[in-house]
Tab-separated table of C-alpha atoms in Angstrom:
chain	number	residue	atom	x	y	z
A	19	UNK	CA	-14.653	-55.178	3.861
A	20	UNK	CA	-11.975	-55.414	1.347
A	21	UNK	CA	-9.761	-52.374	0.671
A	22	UNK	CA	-11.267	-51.419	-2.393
A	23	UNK	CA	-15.002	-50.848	-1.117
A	24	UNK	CA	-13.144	-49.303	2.223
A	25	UNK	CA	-10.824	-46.386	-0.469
A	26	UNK	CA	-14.283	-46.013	-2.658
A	27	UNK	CA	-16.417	-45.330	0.550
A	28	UNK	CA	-13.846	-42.840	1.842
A	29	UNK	CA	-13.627	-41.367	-2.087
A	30	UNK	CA	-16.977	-39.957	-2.102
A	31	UNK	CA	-16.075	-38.682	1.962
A	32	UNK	CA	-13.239	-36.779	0.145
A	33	UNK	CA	-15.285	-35.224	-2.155
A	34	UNK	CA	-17.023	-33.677	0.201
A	35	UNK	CA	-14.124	-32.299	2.201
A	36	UNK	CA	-13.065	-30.876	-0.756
A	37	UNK	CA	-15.695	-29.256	-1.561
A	38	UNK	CA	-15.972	-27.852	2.151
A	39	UNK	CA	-12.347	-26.516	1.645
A	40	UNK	CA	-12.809	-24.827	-1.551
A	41	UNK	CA	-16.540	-23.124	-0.726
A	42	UNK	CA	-14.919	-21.951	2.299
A	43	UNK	CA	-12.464	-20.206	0.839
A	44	UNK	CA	-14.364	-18.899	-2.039
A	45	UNK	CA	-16.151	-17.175	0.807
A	46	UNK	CA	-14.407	-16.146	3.492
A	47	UNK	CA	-11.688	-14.516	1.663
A	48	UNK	CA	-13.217	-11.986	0.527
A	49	UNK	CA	-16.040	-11.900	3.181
A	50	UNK	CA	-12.758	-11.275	5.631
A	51	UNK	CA	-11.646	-8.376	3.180
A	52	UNK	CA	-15.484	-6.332	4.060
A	53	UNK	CA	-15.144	-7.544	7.937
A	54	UNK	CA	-11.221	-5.866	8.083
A	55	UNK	CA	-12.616	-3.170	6.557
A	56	UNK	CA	-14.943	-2.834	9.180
A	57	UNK	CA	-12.350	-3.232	12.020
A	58	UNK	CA	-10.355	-0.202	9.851
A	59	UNK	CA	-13.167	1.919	10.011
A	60	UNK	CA	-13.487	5.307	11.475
A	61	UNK	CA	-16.916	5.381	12.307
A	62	UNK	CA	-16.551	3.881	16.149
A	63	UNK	CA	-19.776	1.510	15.717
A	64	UNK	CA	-18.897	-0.261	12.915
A	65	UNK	CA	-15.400	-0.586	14.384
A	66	UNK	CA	-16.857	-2.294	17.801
A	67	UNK	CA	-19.480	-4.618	15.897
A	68	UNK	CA	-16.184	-5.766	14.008
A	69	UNK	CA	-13.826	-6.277	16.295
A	70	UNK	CA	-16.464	-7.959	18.905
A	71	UNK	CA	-17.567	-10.361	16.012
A	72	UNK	CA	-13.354	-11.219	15.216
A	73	UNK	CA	-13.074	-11.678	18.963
A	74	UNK	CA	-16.341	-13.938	19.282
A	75	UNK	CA	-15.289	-16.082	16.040
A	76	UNK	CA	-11.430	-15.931	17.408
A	77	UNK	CA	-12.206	-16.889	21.196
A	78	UNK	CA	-14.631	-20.030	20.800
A	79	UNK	CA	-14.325	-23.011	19.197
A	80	UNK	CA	-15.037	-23.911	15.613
A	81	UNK	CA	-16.751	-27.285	16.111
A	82	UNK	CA	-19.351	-24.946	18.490
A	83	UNK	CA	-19.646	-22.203	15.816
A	84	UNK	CA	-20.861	-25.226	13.915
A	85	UNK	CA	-23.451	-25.954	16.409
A	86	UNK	CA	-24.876	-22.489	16.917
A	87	UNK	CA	-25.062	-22.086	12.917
A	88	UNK	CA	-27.088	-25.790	12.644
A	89	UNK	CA	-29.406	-25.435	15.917
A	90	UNK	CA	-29.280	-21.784	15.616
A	91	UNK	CA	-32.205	-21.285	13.570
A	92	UNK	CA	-34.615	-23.726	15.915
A	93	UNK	CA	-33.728	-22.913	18.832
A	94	UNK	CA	-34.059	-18.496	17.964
A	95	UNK	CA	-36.701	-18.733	15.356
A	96	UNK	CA	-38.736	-22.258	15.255
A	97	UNK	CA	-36.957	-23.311	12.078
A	98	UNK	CA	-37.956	-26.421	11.331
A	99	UNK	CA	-34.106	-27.867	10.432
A	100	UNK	CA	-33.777	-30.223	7.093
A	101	UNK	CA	-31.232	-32.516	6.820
A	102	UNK	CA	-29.204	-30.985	3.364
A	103	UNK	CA	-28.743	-28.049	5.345
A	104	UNK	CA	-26.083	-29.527	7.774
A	105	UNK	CA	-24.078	-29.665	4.725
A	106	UNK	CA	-25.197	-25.570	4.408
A	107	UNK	CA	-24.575	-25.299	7.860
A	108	UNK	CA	-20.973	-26.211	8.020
A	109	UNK	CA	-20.155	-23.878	4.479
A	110	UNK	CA	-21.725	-20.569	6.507
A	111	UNK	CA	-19.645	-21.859	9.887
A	112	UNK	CA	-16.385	-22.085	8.305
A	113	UNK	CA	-16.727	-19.428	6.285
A	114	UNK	CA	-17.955	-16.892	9.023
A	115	UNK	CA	-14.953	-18.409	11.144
A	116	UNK	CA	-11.771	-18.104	8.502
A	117	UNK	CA	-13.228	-14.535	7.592
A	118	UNK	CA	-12.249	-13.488	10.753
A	119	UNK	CA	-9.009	-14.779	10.547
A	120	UNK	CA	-8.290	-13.742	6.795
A	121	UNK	CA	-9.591	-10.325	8.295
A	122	UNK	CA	-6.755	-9.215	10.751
A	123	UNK	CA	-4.026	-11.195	8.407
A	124	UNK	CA	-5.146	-8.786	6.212
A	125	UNK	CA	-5.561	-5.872	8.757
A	126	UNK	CA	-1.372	-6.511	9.351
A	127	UNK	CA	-1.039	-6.301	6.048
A	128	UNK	CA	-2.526	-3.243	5.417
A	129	UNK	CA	-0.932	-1.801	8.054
A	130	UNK	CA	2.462	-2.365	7.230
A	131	UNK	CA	2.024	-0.466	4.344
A	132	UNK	CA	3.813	2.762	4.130
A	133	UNK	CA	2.547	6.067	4.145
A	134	UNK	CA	3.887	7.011	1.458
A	135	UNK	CA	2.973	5.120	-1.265
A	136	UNK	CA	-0.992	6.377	-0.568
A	137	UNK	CA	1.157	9.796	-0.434
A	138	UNK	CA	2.580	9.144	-3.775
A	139	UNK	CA	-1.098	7.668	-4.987
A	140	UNK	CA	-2.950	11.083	-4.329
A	141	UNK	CA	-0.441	13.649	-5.816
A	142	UNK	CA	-0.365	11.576	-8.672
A	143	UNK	CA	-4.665	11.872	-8.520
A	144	UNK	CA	-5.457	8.105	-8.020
A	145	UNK	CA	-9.015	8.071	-5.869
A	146	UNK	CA	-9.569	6.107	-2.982
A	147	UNK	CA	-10.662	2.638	-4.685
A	148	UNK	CA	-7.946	3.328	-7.169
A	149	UNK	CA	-5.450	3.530	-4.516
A	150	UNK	CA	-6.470	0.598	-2.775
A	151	UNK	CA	-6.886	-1.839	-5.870
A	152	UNK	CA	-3.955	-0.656	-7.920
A	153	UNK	CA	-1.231	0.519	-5.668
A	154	UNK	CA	-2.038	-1.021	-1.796
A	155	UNK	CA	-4.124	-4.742	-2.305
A	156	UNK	CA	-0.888	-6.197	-4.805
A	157	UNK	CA	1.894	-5.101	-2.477
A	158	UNK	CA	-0.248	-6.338	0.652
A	159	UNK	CA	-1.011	-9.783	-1.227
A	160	UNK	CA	2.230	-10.341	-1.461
A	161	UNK	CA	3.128	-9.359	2.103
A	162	UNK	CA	0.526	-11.581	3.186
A	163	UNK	CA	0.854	-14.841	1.446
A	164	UNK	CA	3.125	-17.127	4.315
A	165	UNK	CA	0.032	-16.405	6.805
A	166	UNK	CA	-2.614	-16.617	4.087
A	167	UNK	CA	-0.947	-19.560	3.320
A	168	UNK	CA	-1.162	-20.925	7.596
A	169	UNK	CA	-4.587	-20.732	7.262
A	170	UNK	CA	-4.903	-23.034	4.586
A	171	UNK	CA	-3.408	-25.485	5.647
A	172	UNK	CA	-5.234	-25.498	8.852
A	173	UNK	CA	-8.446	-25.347	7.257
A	174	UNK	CA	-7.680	-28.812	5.303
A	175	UNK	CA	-7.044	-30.244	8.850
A	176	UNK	CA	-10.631	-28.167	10.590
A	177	UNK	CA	-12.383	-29.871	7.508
A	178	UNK	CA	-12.750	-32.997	10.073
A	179	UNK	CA	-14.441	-30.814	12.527
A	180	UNK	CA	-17.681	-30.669	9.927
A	181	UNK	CA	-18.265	-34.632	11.259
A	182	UNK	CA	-19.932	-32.944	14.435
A	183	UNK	CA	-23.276	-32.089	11.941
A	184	UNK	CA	-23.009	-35.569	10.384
A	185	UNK	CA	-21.816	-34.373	7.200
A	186	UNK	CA	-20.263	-37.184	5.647
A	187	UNK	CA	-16.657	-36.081	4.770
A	188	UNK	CA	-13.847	-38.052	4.492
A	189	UNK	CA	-13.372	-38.086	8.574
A	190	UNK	CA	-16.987	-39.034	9.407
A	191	UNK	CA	-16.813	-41.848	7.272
A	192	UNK	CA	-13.631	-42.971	8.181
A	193	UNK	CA	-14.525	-42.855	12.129
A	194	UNK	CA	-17.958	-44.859	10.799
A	195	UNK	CA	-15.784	-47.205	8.797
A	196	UNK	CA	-13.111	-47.871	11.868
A	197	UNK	CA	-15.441	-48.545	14.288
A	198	UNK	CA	-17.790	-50.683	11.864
A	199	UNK	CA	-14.963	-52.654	10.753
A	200	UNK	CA	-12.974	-52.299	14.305
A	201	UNK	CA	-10.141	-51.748	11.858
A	202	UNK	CA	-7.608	-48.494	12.194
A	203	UNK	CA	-6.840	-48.799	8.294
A	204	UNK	CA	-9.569	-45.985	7.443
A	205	UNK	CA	-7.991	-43.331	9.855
A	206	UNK	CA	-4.362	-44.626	8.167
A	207	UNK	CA	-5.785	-43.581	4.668
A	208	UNK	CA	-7.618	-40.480	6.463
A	209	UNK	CA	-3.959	-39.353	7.362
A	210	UNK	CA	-2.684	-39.587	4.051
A	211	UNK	CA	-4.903	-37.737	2.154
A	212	UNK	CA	-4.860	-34.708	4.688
A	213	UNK	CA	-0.883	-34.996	4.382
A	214	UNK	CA	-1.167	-35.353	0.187
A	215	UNK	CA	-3.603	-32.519	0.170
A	216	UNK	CA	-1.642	-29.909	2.140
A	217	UNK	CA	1.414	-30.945	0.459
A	218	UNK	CA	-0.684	-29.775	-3.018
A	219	UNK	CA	-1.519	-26.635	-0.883
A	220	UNK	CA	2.065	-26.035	-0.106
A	221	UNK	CA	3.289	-26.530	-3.377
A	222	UNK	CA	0.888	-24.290	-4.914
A	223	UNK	CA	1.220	-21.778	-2.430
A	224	UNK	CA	4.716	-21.329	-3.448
A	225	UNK	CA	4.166	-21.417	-6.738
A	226	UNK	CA	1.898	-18.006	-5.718
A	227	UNK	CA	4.769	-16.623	-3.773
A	228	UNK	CA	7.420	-17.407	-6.355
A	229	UNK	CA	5.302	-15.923	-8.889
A	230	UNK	CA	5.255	-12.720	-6.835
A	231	UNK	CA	9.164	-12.429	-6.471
A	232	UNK	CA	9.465	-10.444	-9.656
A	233	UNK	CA	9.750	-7.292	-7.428
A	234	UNK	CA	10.663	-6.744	-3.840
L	6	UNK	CA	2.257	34.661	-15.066
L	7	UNK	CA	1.475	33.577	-11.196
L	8	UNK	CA	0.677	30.294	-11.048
L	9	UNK	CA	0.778	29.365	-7.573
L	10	UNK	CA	-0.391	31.814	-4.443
L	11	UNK	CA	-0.900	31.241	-0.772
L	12	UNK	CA	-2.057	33.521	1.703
L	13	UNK	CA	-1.646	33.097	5.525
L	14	UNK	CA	-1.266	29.900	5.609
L	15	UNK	CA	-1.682	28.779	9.173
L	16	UNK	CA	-0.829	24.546	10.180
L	17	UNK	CA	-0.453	23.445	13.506
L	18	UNK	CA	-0.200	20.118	14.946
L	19	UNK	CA	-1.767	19.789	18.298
L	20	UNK	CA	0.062	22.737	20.460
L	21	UNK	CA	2.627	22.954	17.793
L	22	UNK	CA	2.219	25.844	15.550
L	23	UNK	CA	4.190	24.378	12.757
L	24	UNK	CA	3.006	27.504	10.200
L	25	UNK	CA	2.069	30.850	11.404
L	26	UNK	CA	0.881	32.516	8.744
L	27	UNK	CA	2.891	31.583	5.671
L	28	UNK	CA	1.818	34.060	1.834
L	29	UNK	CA	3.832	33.104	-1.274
L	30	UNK	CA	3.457	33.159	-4.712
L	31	UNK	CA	5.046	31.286	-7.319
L	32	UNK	CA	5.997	32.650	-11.232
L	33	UNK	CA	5.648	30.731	-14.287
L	34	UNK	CA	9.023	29.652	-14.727
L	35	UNK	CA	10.696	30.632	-11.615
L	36	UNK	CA	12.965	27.937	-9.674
L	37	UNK	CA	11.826	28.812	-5.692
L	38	UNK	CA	14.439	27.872	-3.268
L	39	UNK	CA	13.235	26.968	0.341
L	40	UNK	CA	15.875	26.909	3.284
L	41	UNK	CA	15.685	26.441	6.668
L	42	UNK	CA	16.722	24.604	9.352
L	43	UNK	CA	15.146	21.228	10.629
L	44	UNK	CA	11.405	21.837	12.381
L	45	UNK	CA	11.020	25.660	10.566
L	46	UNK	CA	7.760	24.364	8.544
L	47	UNK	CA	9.418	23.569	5.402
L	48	UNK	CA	7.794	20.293	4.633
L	49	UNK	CA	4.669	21.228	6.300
L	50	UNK	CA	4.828	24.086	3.412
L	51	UNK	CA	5.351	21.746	0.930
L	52	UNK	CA	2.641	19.242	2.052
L	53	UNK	CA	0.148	21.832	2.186
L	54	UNK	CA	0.856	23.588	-1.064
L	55	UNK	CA	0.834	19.465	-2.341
L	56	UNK	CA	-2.429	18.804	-0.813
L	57	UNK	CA	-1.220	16.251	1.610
L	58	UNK	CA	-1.612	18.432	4.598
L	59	UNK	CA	-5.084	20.610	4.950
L	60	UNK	CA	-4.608	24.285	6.331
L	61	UNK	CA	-6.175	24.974	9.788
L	62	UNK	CA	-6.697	28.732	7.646
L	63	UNK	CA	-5.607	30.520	4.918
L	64	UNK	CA	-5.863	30.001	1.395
L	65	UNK	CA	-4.618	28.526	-1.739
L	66	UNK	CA	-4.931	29.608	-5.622
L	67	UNK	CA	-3.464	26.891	-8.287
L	68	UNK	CA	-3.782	27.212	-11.949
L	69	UNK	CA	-3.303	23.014	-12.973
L	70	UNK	CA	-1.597	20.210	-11.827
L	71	UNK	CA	0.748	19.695	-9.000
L	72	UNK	CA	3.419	17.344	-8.932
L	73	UNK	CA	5.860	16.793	-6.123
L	74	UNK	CA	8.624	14.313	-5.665
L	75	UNK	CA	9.712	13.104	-2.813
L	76	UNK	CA	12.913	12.567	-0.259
L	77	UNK	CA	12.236	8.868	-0.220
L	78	UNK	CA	10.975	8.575	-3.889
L	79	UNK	CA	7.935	6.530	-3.154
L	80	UNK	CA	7.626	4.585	-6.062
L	81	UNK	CA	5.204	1.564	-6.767
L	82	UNK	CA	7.532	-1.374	-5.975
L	83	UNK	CA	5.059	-3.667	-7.997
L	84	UNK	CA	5.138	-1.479	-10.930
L	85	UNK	CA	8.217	-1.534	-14.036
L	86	UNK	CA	9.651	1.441	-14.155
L	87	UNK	CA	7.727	2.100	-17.442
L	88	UNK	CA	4.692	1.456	-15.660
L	89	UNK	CA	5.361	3.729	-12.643
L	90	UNK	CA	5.362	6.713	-15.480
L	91	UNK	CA	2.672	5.798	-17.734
L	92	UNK	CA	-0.343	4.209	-15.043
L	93	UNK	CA	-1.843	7.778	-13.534
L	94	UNK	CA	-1.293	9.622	-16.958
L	95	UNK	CA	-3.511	7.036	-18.416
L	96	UNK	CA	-5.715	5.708	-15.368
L	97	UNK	CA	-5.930	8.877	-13.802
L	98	UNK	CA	-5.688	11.473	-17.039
L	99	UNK	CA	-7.387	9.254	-19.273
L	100	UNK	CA	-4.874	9.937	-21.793
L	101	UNK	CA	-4.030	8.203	-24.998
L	102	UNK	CA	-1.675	5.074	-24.323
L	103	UNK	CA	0.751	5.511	-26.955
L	104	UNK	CA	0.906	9.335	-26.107
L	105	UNK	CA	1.908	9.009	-22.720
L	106	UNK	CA	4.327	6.019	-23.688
L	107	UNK	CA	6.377	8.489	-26.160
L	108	UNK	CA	6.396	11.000	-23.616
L	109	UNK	CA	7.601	8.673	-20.726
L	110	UNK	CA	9.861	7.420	-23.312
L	111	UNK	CA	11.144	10.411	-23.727
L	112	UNK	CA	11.445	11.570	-20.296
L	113	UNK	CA	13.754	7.988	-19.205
L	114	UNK	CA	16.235	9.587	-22.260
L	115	UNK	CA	16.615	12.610	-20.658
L	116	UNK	CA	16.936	10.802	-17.134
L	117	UNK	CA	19.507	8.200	-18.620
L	118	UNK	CA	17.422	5.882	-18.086
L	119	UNK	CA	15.996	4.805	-21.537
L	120	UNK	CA	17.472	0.888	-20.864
L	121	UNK	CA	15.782	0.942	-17.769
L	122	UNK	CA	11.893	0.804	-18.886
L	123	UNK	CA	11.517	-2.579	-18.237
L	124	UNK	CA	13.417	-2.402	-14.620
L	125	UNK	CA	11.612	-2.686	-11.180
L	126	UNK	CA	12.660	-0.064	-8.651
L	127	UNK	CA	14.400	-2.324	-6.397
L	128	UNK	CA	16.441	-3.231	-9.537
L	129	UNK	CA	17.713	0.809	-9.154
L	130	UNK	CA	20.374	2.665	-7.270
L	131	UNK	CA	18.622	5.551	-5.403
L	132	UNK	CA	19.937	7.880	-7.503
L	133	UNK	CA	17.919	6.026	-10.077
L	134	UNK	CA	14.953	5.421	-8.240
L	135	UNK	CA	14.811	9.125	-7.573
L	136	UNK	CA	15.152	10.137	-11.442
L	137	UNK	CA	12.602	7.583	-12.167
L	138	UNK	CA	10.427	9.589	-9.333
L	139	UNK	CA	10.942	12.998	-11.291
L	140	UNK	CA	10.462	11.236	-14.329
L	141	UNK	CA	6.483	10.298	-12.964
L	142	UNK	CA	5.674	13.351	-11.701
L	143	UNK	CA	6.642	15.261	-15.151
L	144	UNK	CA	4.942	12.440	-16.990
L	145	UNK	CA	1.584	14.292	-15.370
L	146	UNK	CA	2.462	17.329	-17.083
L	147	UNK	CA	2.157	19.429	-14.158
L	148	UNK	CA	2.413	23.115	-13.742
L	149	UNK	CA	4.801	23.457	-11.001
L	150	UNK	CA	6.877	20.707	-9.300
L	151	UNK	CA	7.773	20.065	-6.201
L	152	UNK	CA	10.701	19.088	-4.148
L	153	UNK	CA	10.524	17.654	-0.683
L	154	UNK	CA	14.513	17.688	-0.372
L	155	UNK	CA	15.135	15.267	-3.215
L	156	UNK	CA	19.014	14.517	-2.282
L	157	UNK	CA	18.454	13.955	1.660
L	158	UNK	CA	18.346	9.525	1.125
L	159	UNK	CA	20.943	9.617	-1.011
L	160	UNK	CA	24.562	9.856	-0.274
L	161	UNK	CA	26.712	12.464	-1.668
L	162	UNK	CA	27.951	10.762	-4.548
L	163	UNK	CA	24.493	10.241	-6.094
L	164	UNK	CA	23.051	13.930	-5.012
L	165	UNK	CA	25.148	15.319	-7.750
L	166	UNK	CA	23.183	13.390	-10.130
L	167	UNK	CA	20.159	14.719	-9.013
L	168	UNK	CA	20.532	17.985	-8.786
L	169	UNK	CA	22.106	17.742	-12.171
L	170	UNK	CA	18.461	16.754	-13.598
L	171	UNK	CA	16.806	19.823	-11.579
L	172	UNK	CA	19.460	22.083	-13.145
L	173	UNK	CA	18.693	20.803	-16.978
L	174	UNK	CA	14.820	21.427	-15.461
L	175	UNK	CA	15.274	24.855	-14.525
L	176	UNK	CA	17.622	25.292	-17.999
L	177	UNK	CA	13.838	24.219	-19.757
L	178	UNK	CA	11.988	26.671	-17.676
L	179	UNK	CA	10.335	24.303	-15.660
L	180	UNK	CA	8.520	25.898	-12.906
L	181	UNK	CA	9.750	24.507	-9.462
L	182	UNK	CA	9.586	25.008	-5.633
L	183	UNK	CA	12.387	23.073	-3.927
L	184	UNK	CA	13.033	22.481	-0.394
L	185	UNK	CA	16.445	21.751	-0.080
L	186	UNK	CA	19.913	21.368	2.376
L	187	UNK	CA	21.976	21.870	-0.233
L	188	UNK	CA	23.149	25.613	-0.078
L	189	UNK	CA	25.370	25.825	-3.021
L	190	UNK	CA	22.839	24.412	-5.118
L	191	UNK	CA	19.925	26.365	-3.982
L	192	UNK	CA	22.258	29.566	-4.559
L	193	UNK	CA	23.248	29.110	-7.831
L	194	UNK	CA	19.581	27.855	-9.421
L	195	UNK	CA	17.007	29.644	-8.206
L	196	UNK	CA	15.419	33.028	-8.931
L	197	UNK	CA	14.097	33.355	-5.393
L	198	UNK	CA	15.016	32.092	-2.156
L	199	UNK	CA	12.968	31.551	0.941
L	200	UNK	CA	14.845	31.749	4.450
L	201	UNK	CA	12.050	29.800	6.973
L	202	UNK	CA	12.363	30.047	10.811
L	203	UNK	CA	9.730	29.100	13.569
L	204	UNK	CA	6.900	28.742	10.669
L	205	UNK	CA	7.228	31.747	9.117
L	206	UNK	CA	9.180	33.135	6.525
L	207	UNK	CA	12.492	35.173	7.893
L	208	UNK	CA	14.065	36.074	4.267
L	209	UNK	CA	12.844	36.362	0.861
L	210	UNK	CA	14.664	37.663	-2.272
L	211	UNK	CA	16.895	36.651	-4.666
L	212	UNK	CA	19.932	34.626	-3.393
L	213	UNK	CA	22.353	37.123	-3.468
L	214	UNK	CA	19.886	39.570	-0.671
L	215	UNK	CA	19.060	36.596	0.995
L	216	UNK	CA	22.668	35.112	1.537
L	217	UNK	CA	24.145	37.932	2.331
L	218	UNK	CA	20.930	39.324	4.835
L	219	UNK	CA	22.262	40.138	8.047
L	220	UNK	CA	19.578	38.692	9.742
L	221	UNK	CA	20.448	37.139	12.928
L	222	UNK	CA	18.901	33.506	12.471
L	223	UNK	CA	19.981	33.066	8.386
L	224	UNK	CA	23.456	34.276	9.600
L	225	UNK	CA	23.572	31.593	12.172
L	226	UNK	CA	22.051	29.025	10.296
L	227	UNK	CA	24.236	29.507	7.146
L	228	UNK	CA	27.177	29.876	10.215
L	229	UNK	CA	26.310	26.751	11.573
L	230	UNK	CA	26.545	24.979	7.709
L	231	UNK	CA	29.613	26.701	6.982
L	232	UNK	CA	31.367	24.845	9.552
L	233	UNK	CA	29.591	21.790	8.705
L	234	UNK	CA	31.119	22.132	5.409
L	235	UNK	CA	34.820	22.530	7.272
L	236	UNK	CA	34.230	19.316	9.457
């Protein structure tokens, strides 16, 4: 196999990793806004169902998650499982799993808020949502963004992990590839495109952060 | 006109009874004058008249809007300076944009501060910051402001600033309740003067009774500032 066919079969592989990377994100992040809420919450129920789901998603192992959320549905309900939705699968497992990460980053940075600028909010008559969208989320974006910004960059690396339901991103087809071939060169180009991509991440990332230097 | 009443106001927190039974009223007009030493209920006074504290009991009777300012300013770091003024008058008031512009215009000319519109508060010296913080809460148009000891962050160079800006208030007949350390000040602006001790209210009257009452605690307490002055 000549280089070429070797960088075209891993193209379509990156796709796909993409893809998982950016429909993660478009879903957990605000997915872990409603589950910190949750953990926030006075009412004591809500609170426990919270922080036991952080602490499940936290405590085990993504590639399992992965498992549970493919077999899941056979295995509890009969659920005859198709193929496309291993691809389905592994959107719902990372996205369940970063949400409860994204949650208690954002827990710590809600938090660290002082009182006083909710003090400030309600003599000047803001409501609740008000409060929270105008005056708290900005400052705590902010605050947040080098953690946000961890998780990321991990996630680009966990996007391998999706190889465990056959979906055919960049990793799965480079492990295919390397052992087809009994060549290492696929795992070499698998290397640099994590590397390339998280070095876009970074850069961007501080783009964000730079952009939100205009006050302190 | 009475714009402002409480009746036996009661607060406590846990087996702290921080208010024990506090009744004011405030005049349309009238600069109010709250002294006390540290852990009398002052700022538990404040907070509840403000809303930021609920009663255990008692009662309170506003006519309009509140505004307080506080020791530590609390301004929106994320907002301009222009936009810490004008965002509740319009969000929150639903007032007319270019309305509340000319009026927060106007209000950063009176605080000095007309070149400083575009300015984010960590761009300020506190003594800035805290006339920006006045500046918001008269933007609101209350009826009465509040004071939560506006000179306690700043340092003595910058408190004169301050209380320069509540003096020009009181010259405009801006009704105000201020809780304050600073005797001198409180002495020669206000109308009335509260003494607090132990949650309730030791002293009341214009500054002359009350800083001259021979009762036993004010007499200490102004003692004890006296020779703080002398230090």
């Amino acid at each position: 196999m000549n280089l070429n066919v070797m960088i075209s079969q891993l193209a379509s592989g990156m796709v796909v990793s993409i893809e998982i990377f950016f429909v993660t994100l478009i879903f957990s992040l605000p997915l872990g806004l409603l589950i910190c809420f949750g953990r926030m919450a006075k009412n004591p129920v809500i609170k426990w169902i919270t922080s036991a789901y952080i602490s499940i998603m936290r405590g085990t192992p993504l590639m399992l998650q992965l498992m549970v959320v493919y077999f899941g549905p056979y295995f509890l309900f009969g659920i005859q499982i198709s193929k496309t939705y291993s691809l389905i699968a592994v959107f719902i497992g990372f996205s369940i799993n970063y949400a409860a990460y994204f949650a208690e980053i954002y827990r710590g940075g809600i938090e660290s808020m002082a009182v006083g600028q909710y003090e400030a909010a309600k003599i000047l008559g803001y409501n609740k949502v008000q409060t929270f969208v105008h005056i708290i989320l900005p400052q705590v974006i902010k605050r947040i963004l080098p953690s946000v910004t961890n998780e990321i960059i991990t996630l680009v690396k966990d996007t391998s992990l999706a190889f465990v339901l056959a979906v055919s991103e960049m990793f799965t087809i480079a492990k295919q590839i390397a052992s087809s071939q009994t060549t290492m060169m696929p795992f070499v180009v698998a290397a640099i495109f994590y590397y390339v991509f998280n070095l876009l991440v970074a850069v961007v990332m501080d783009k964000v952060e730079k952009k939100l230097n205009y006050y302190r | 006109m009475q714009l402002f009443e409480m009746k036996d106001i009661k607060k406590s927190f846990g087996d702290l009874d921080v208010l024990k039974g506090i009744s004011l009223t405030v005049e349309e007009g009238e600069v109010l004058s709250i002294i006390g030493p540290s852990g009398s209920g002052k700022s538990t006074l404040l907070r509840c008249a403000t809303h930021l504290e609920t009663p255990d009991s008692g009662e309170i009777k506003q006519s309009g809007e509140v505004g307080l300012v506080f020791q530590n300013f609390n301004l929106f770091p994320h907002f301009s300076v222009m936009k810490n003024l004008t965002d509740a008058p319009i969000r929150v008031q639903k007032r007319k944009k270019e309305e509340v512009f000319r009026q927060a215009r106007e209000l950063l000319k009176k605080m000095g501060l007309e070149d400083k519109e575009k300015a984010y508060p960590y761009q300020l010296s506190g003594g800035q910051q805290q006339r920006v913080s006045i500046a918001r809460a008269l933007c609101m148009n209350p009826k009465i402001l509040f004071f939560d000891e506006p000179t306690s962050a700043l340092d003595p160079e910058l408190t004169g600033e301050i209380l320069k800006v509540i003096k020009d208030l009181a010259a405009e007949h801006i009704t105000m309740v201020i809780v304050t350390h600073e005797m001198n000040f409180a002495k020669e602006i206000s109308d009335r003067v509260i003494f607090m001790d132990q949650g309730v209210i030791a002293v009341e009257g214009t500054p002359e009774v009350v800083f001259s009452s021979e009762n036993a605690r004010m007499k200490e307490f102004l003692g004890k500032f006296h020779q703080g002055m002398s230090d």
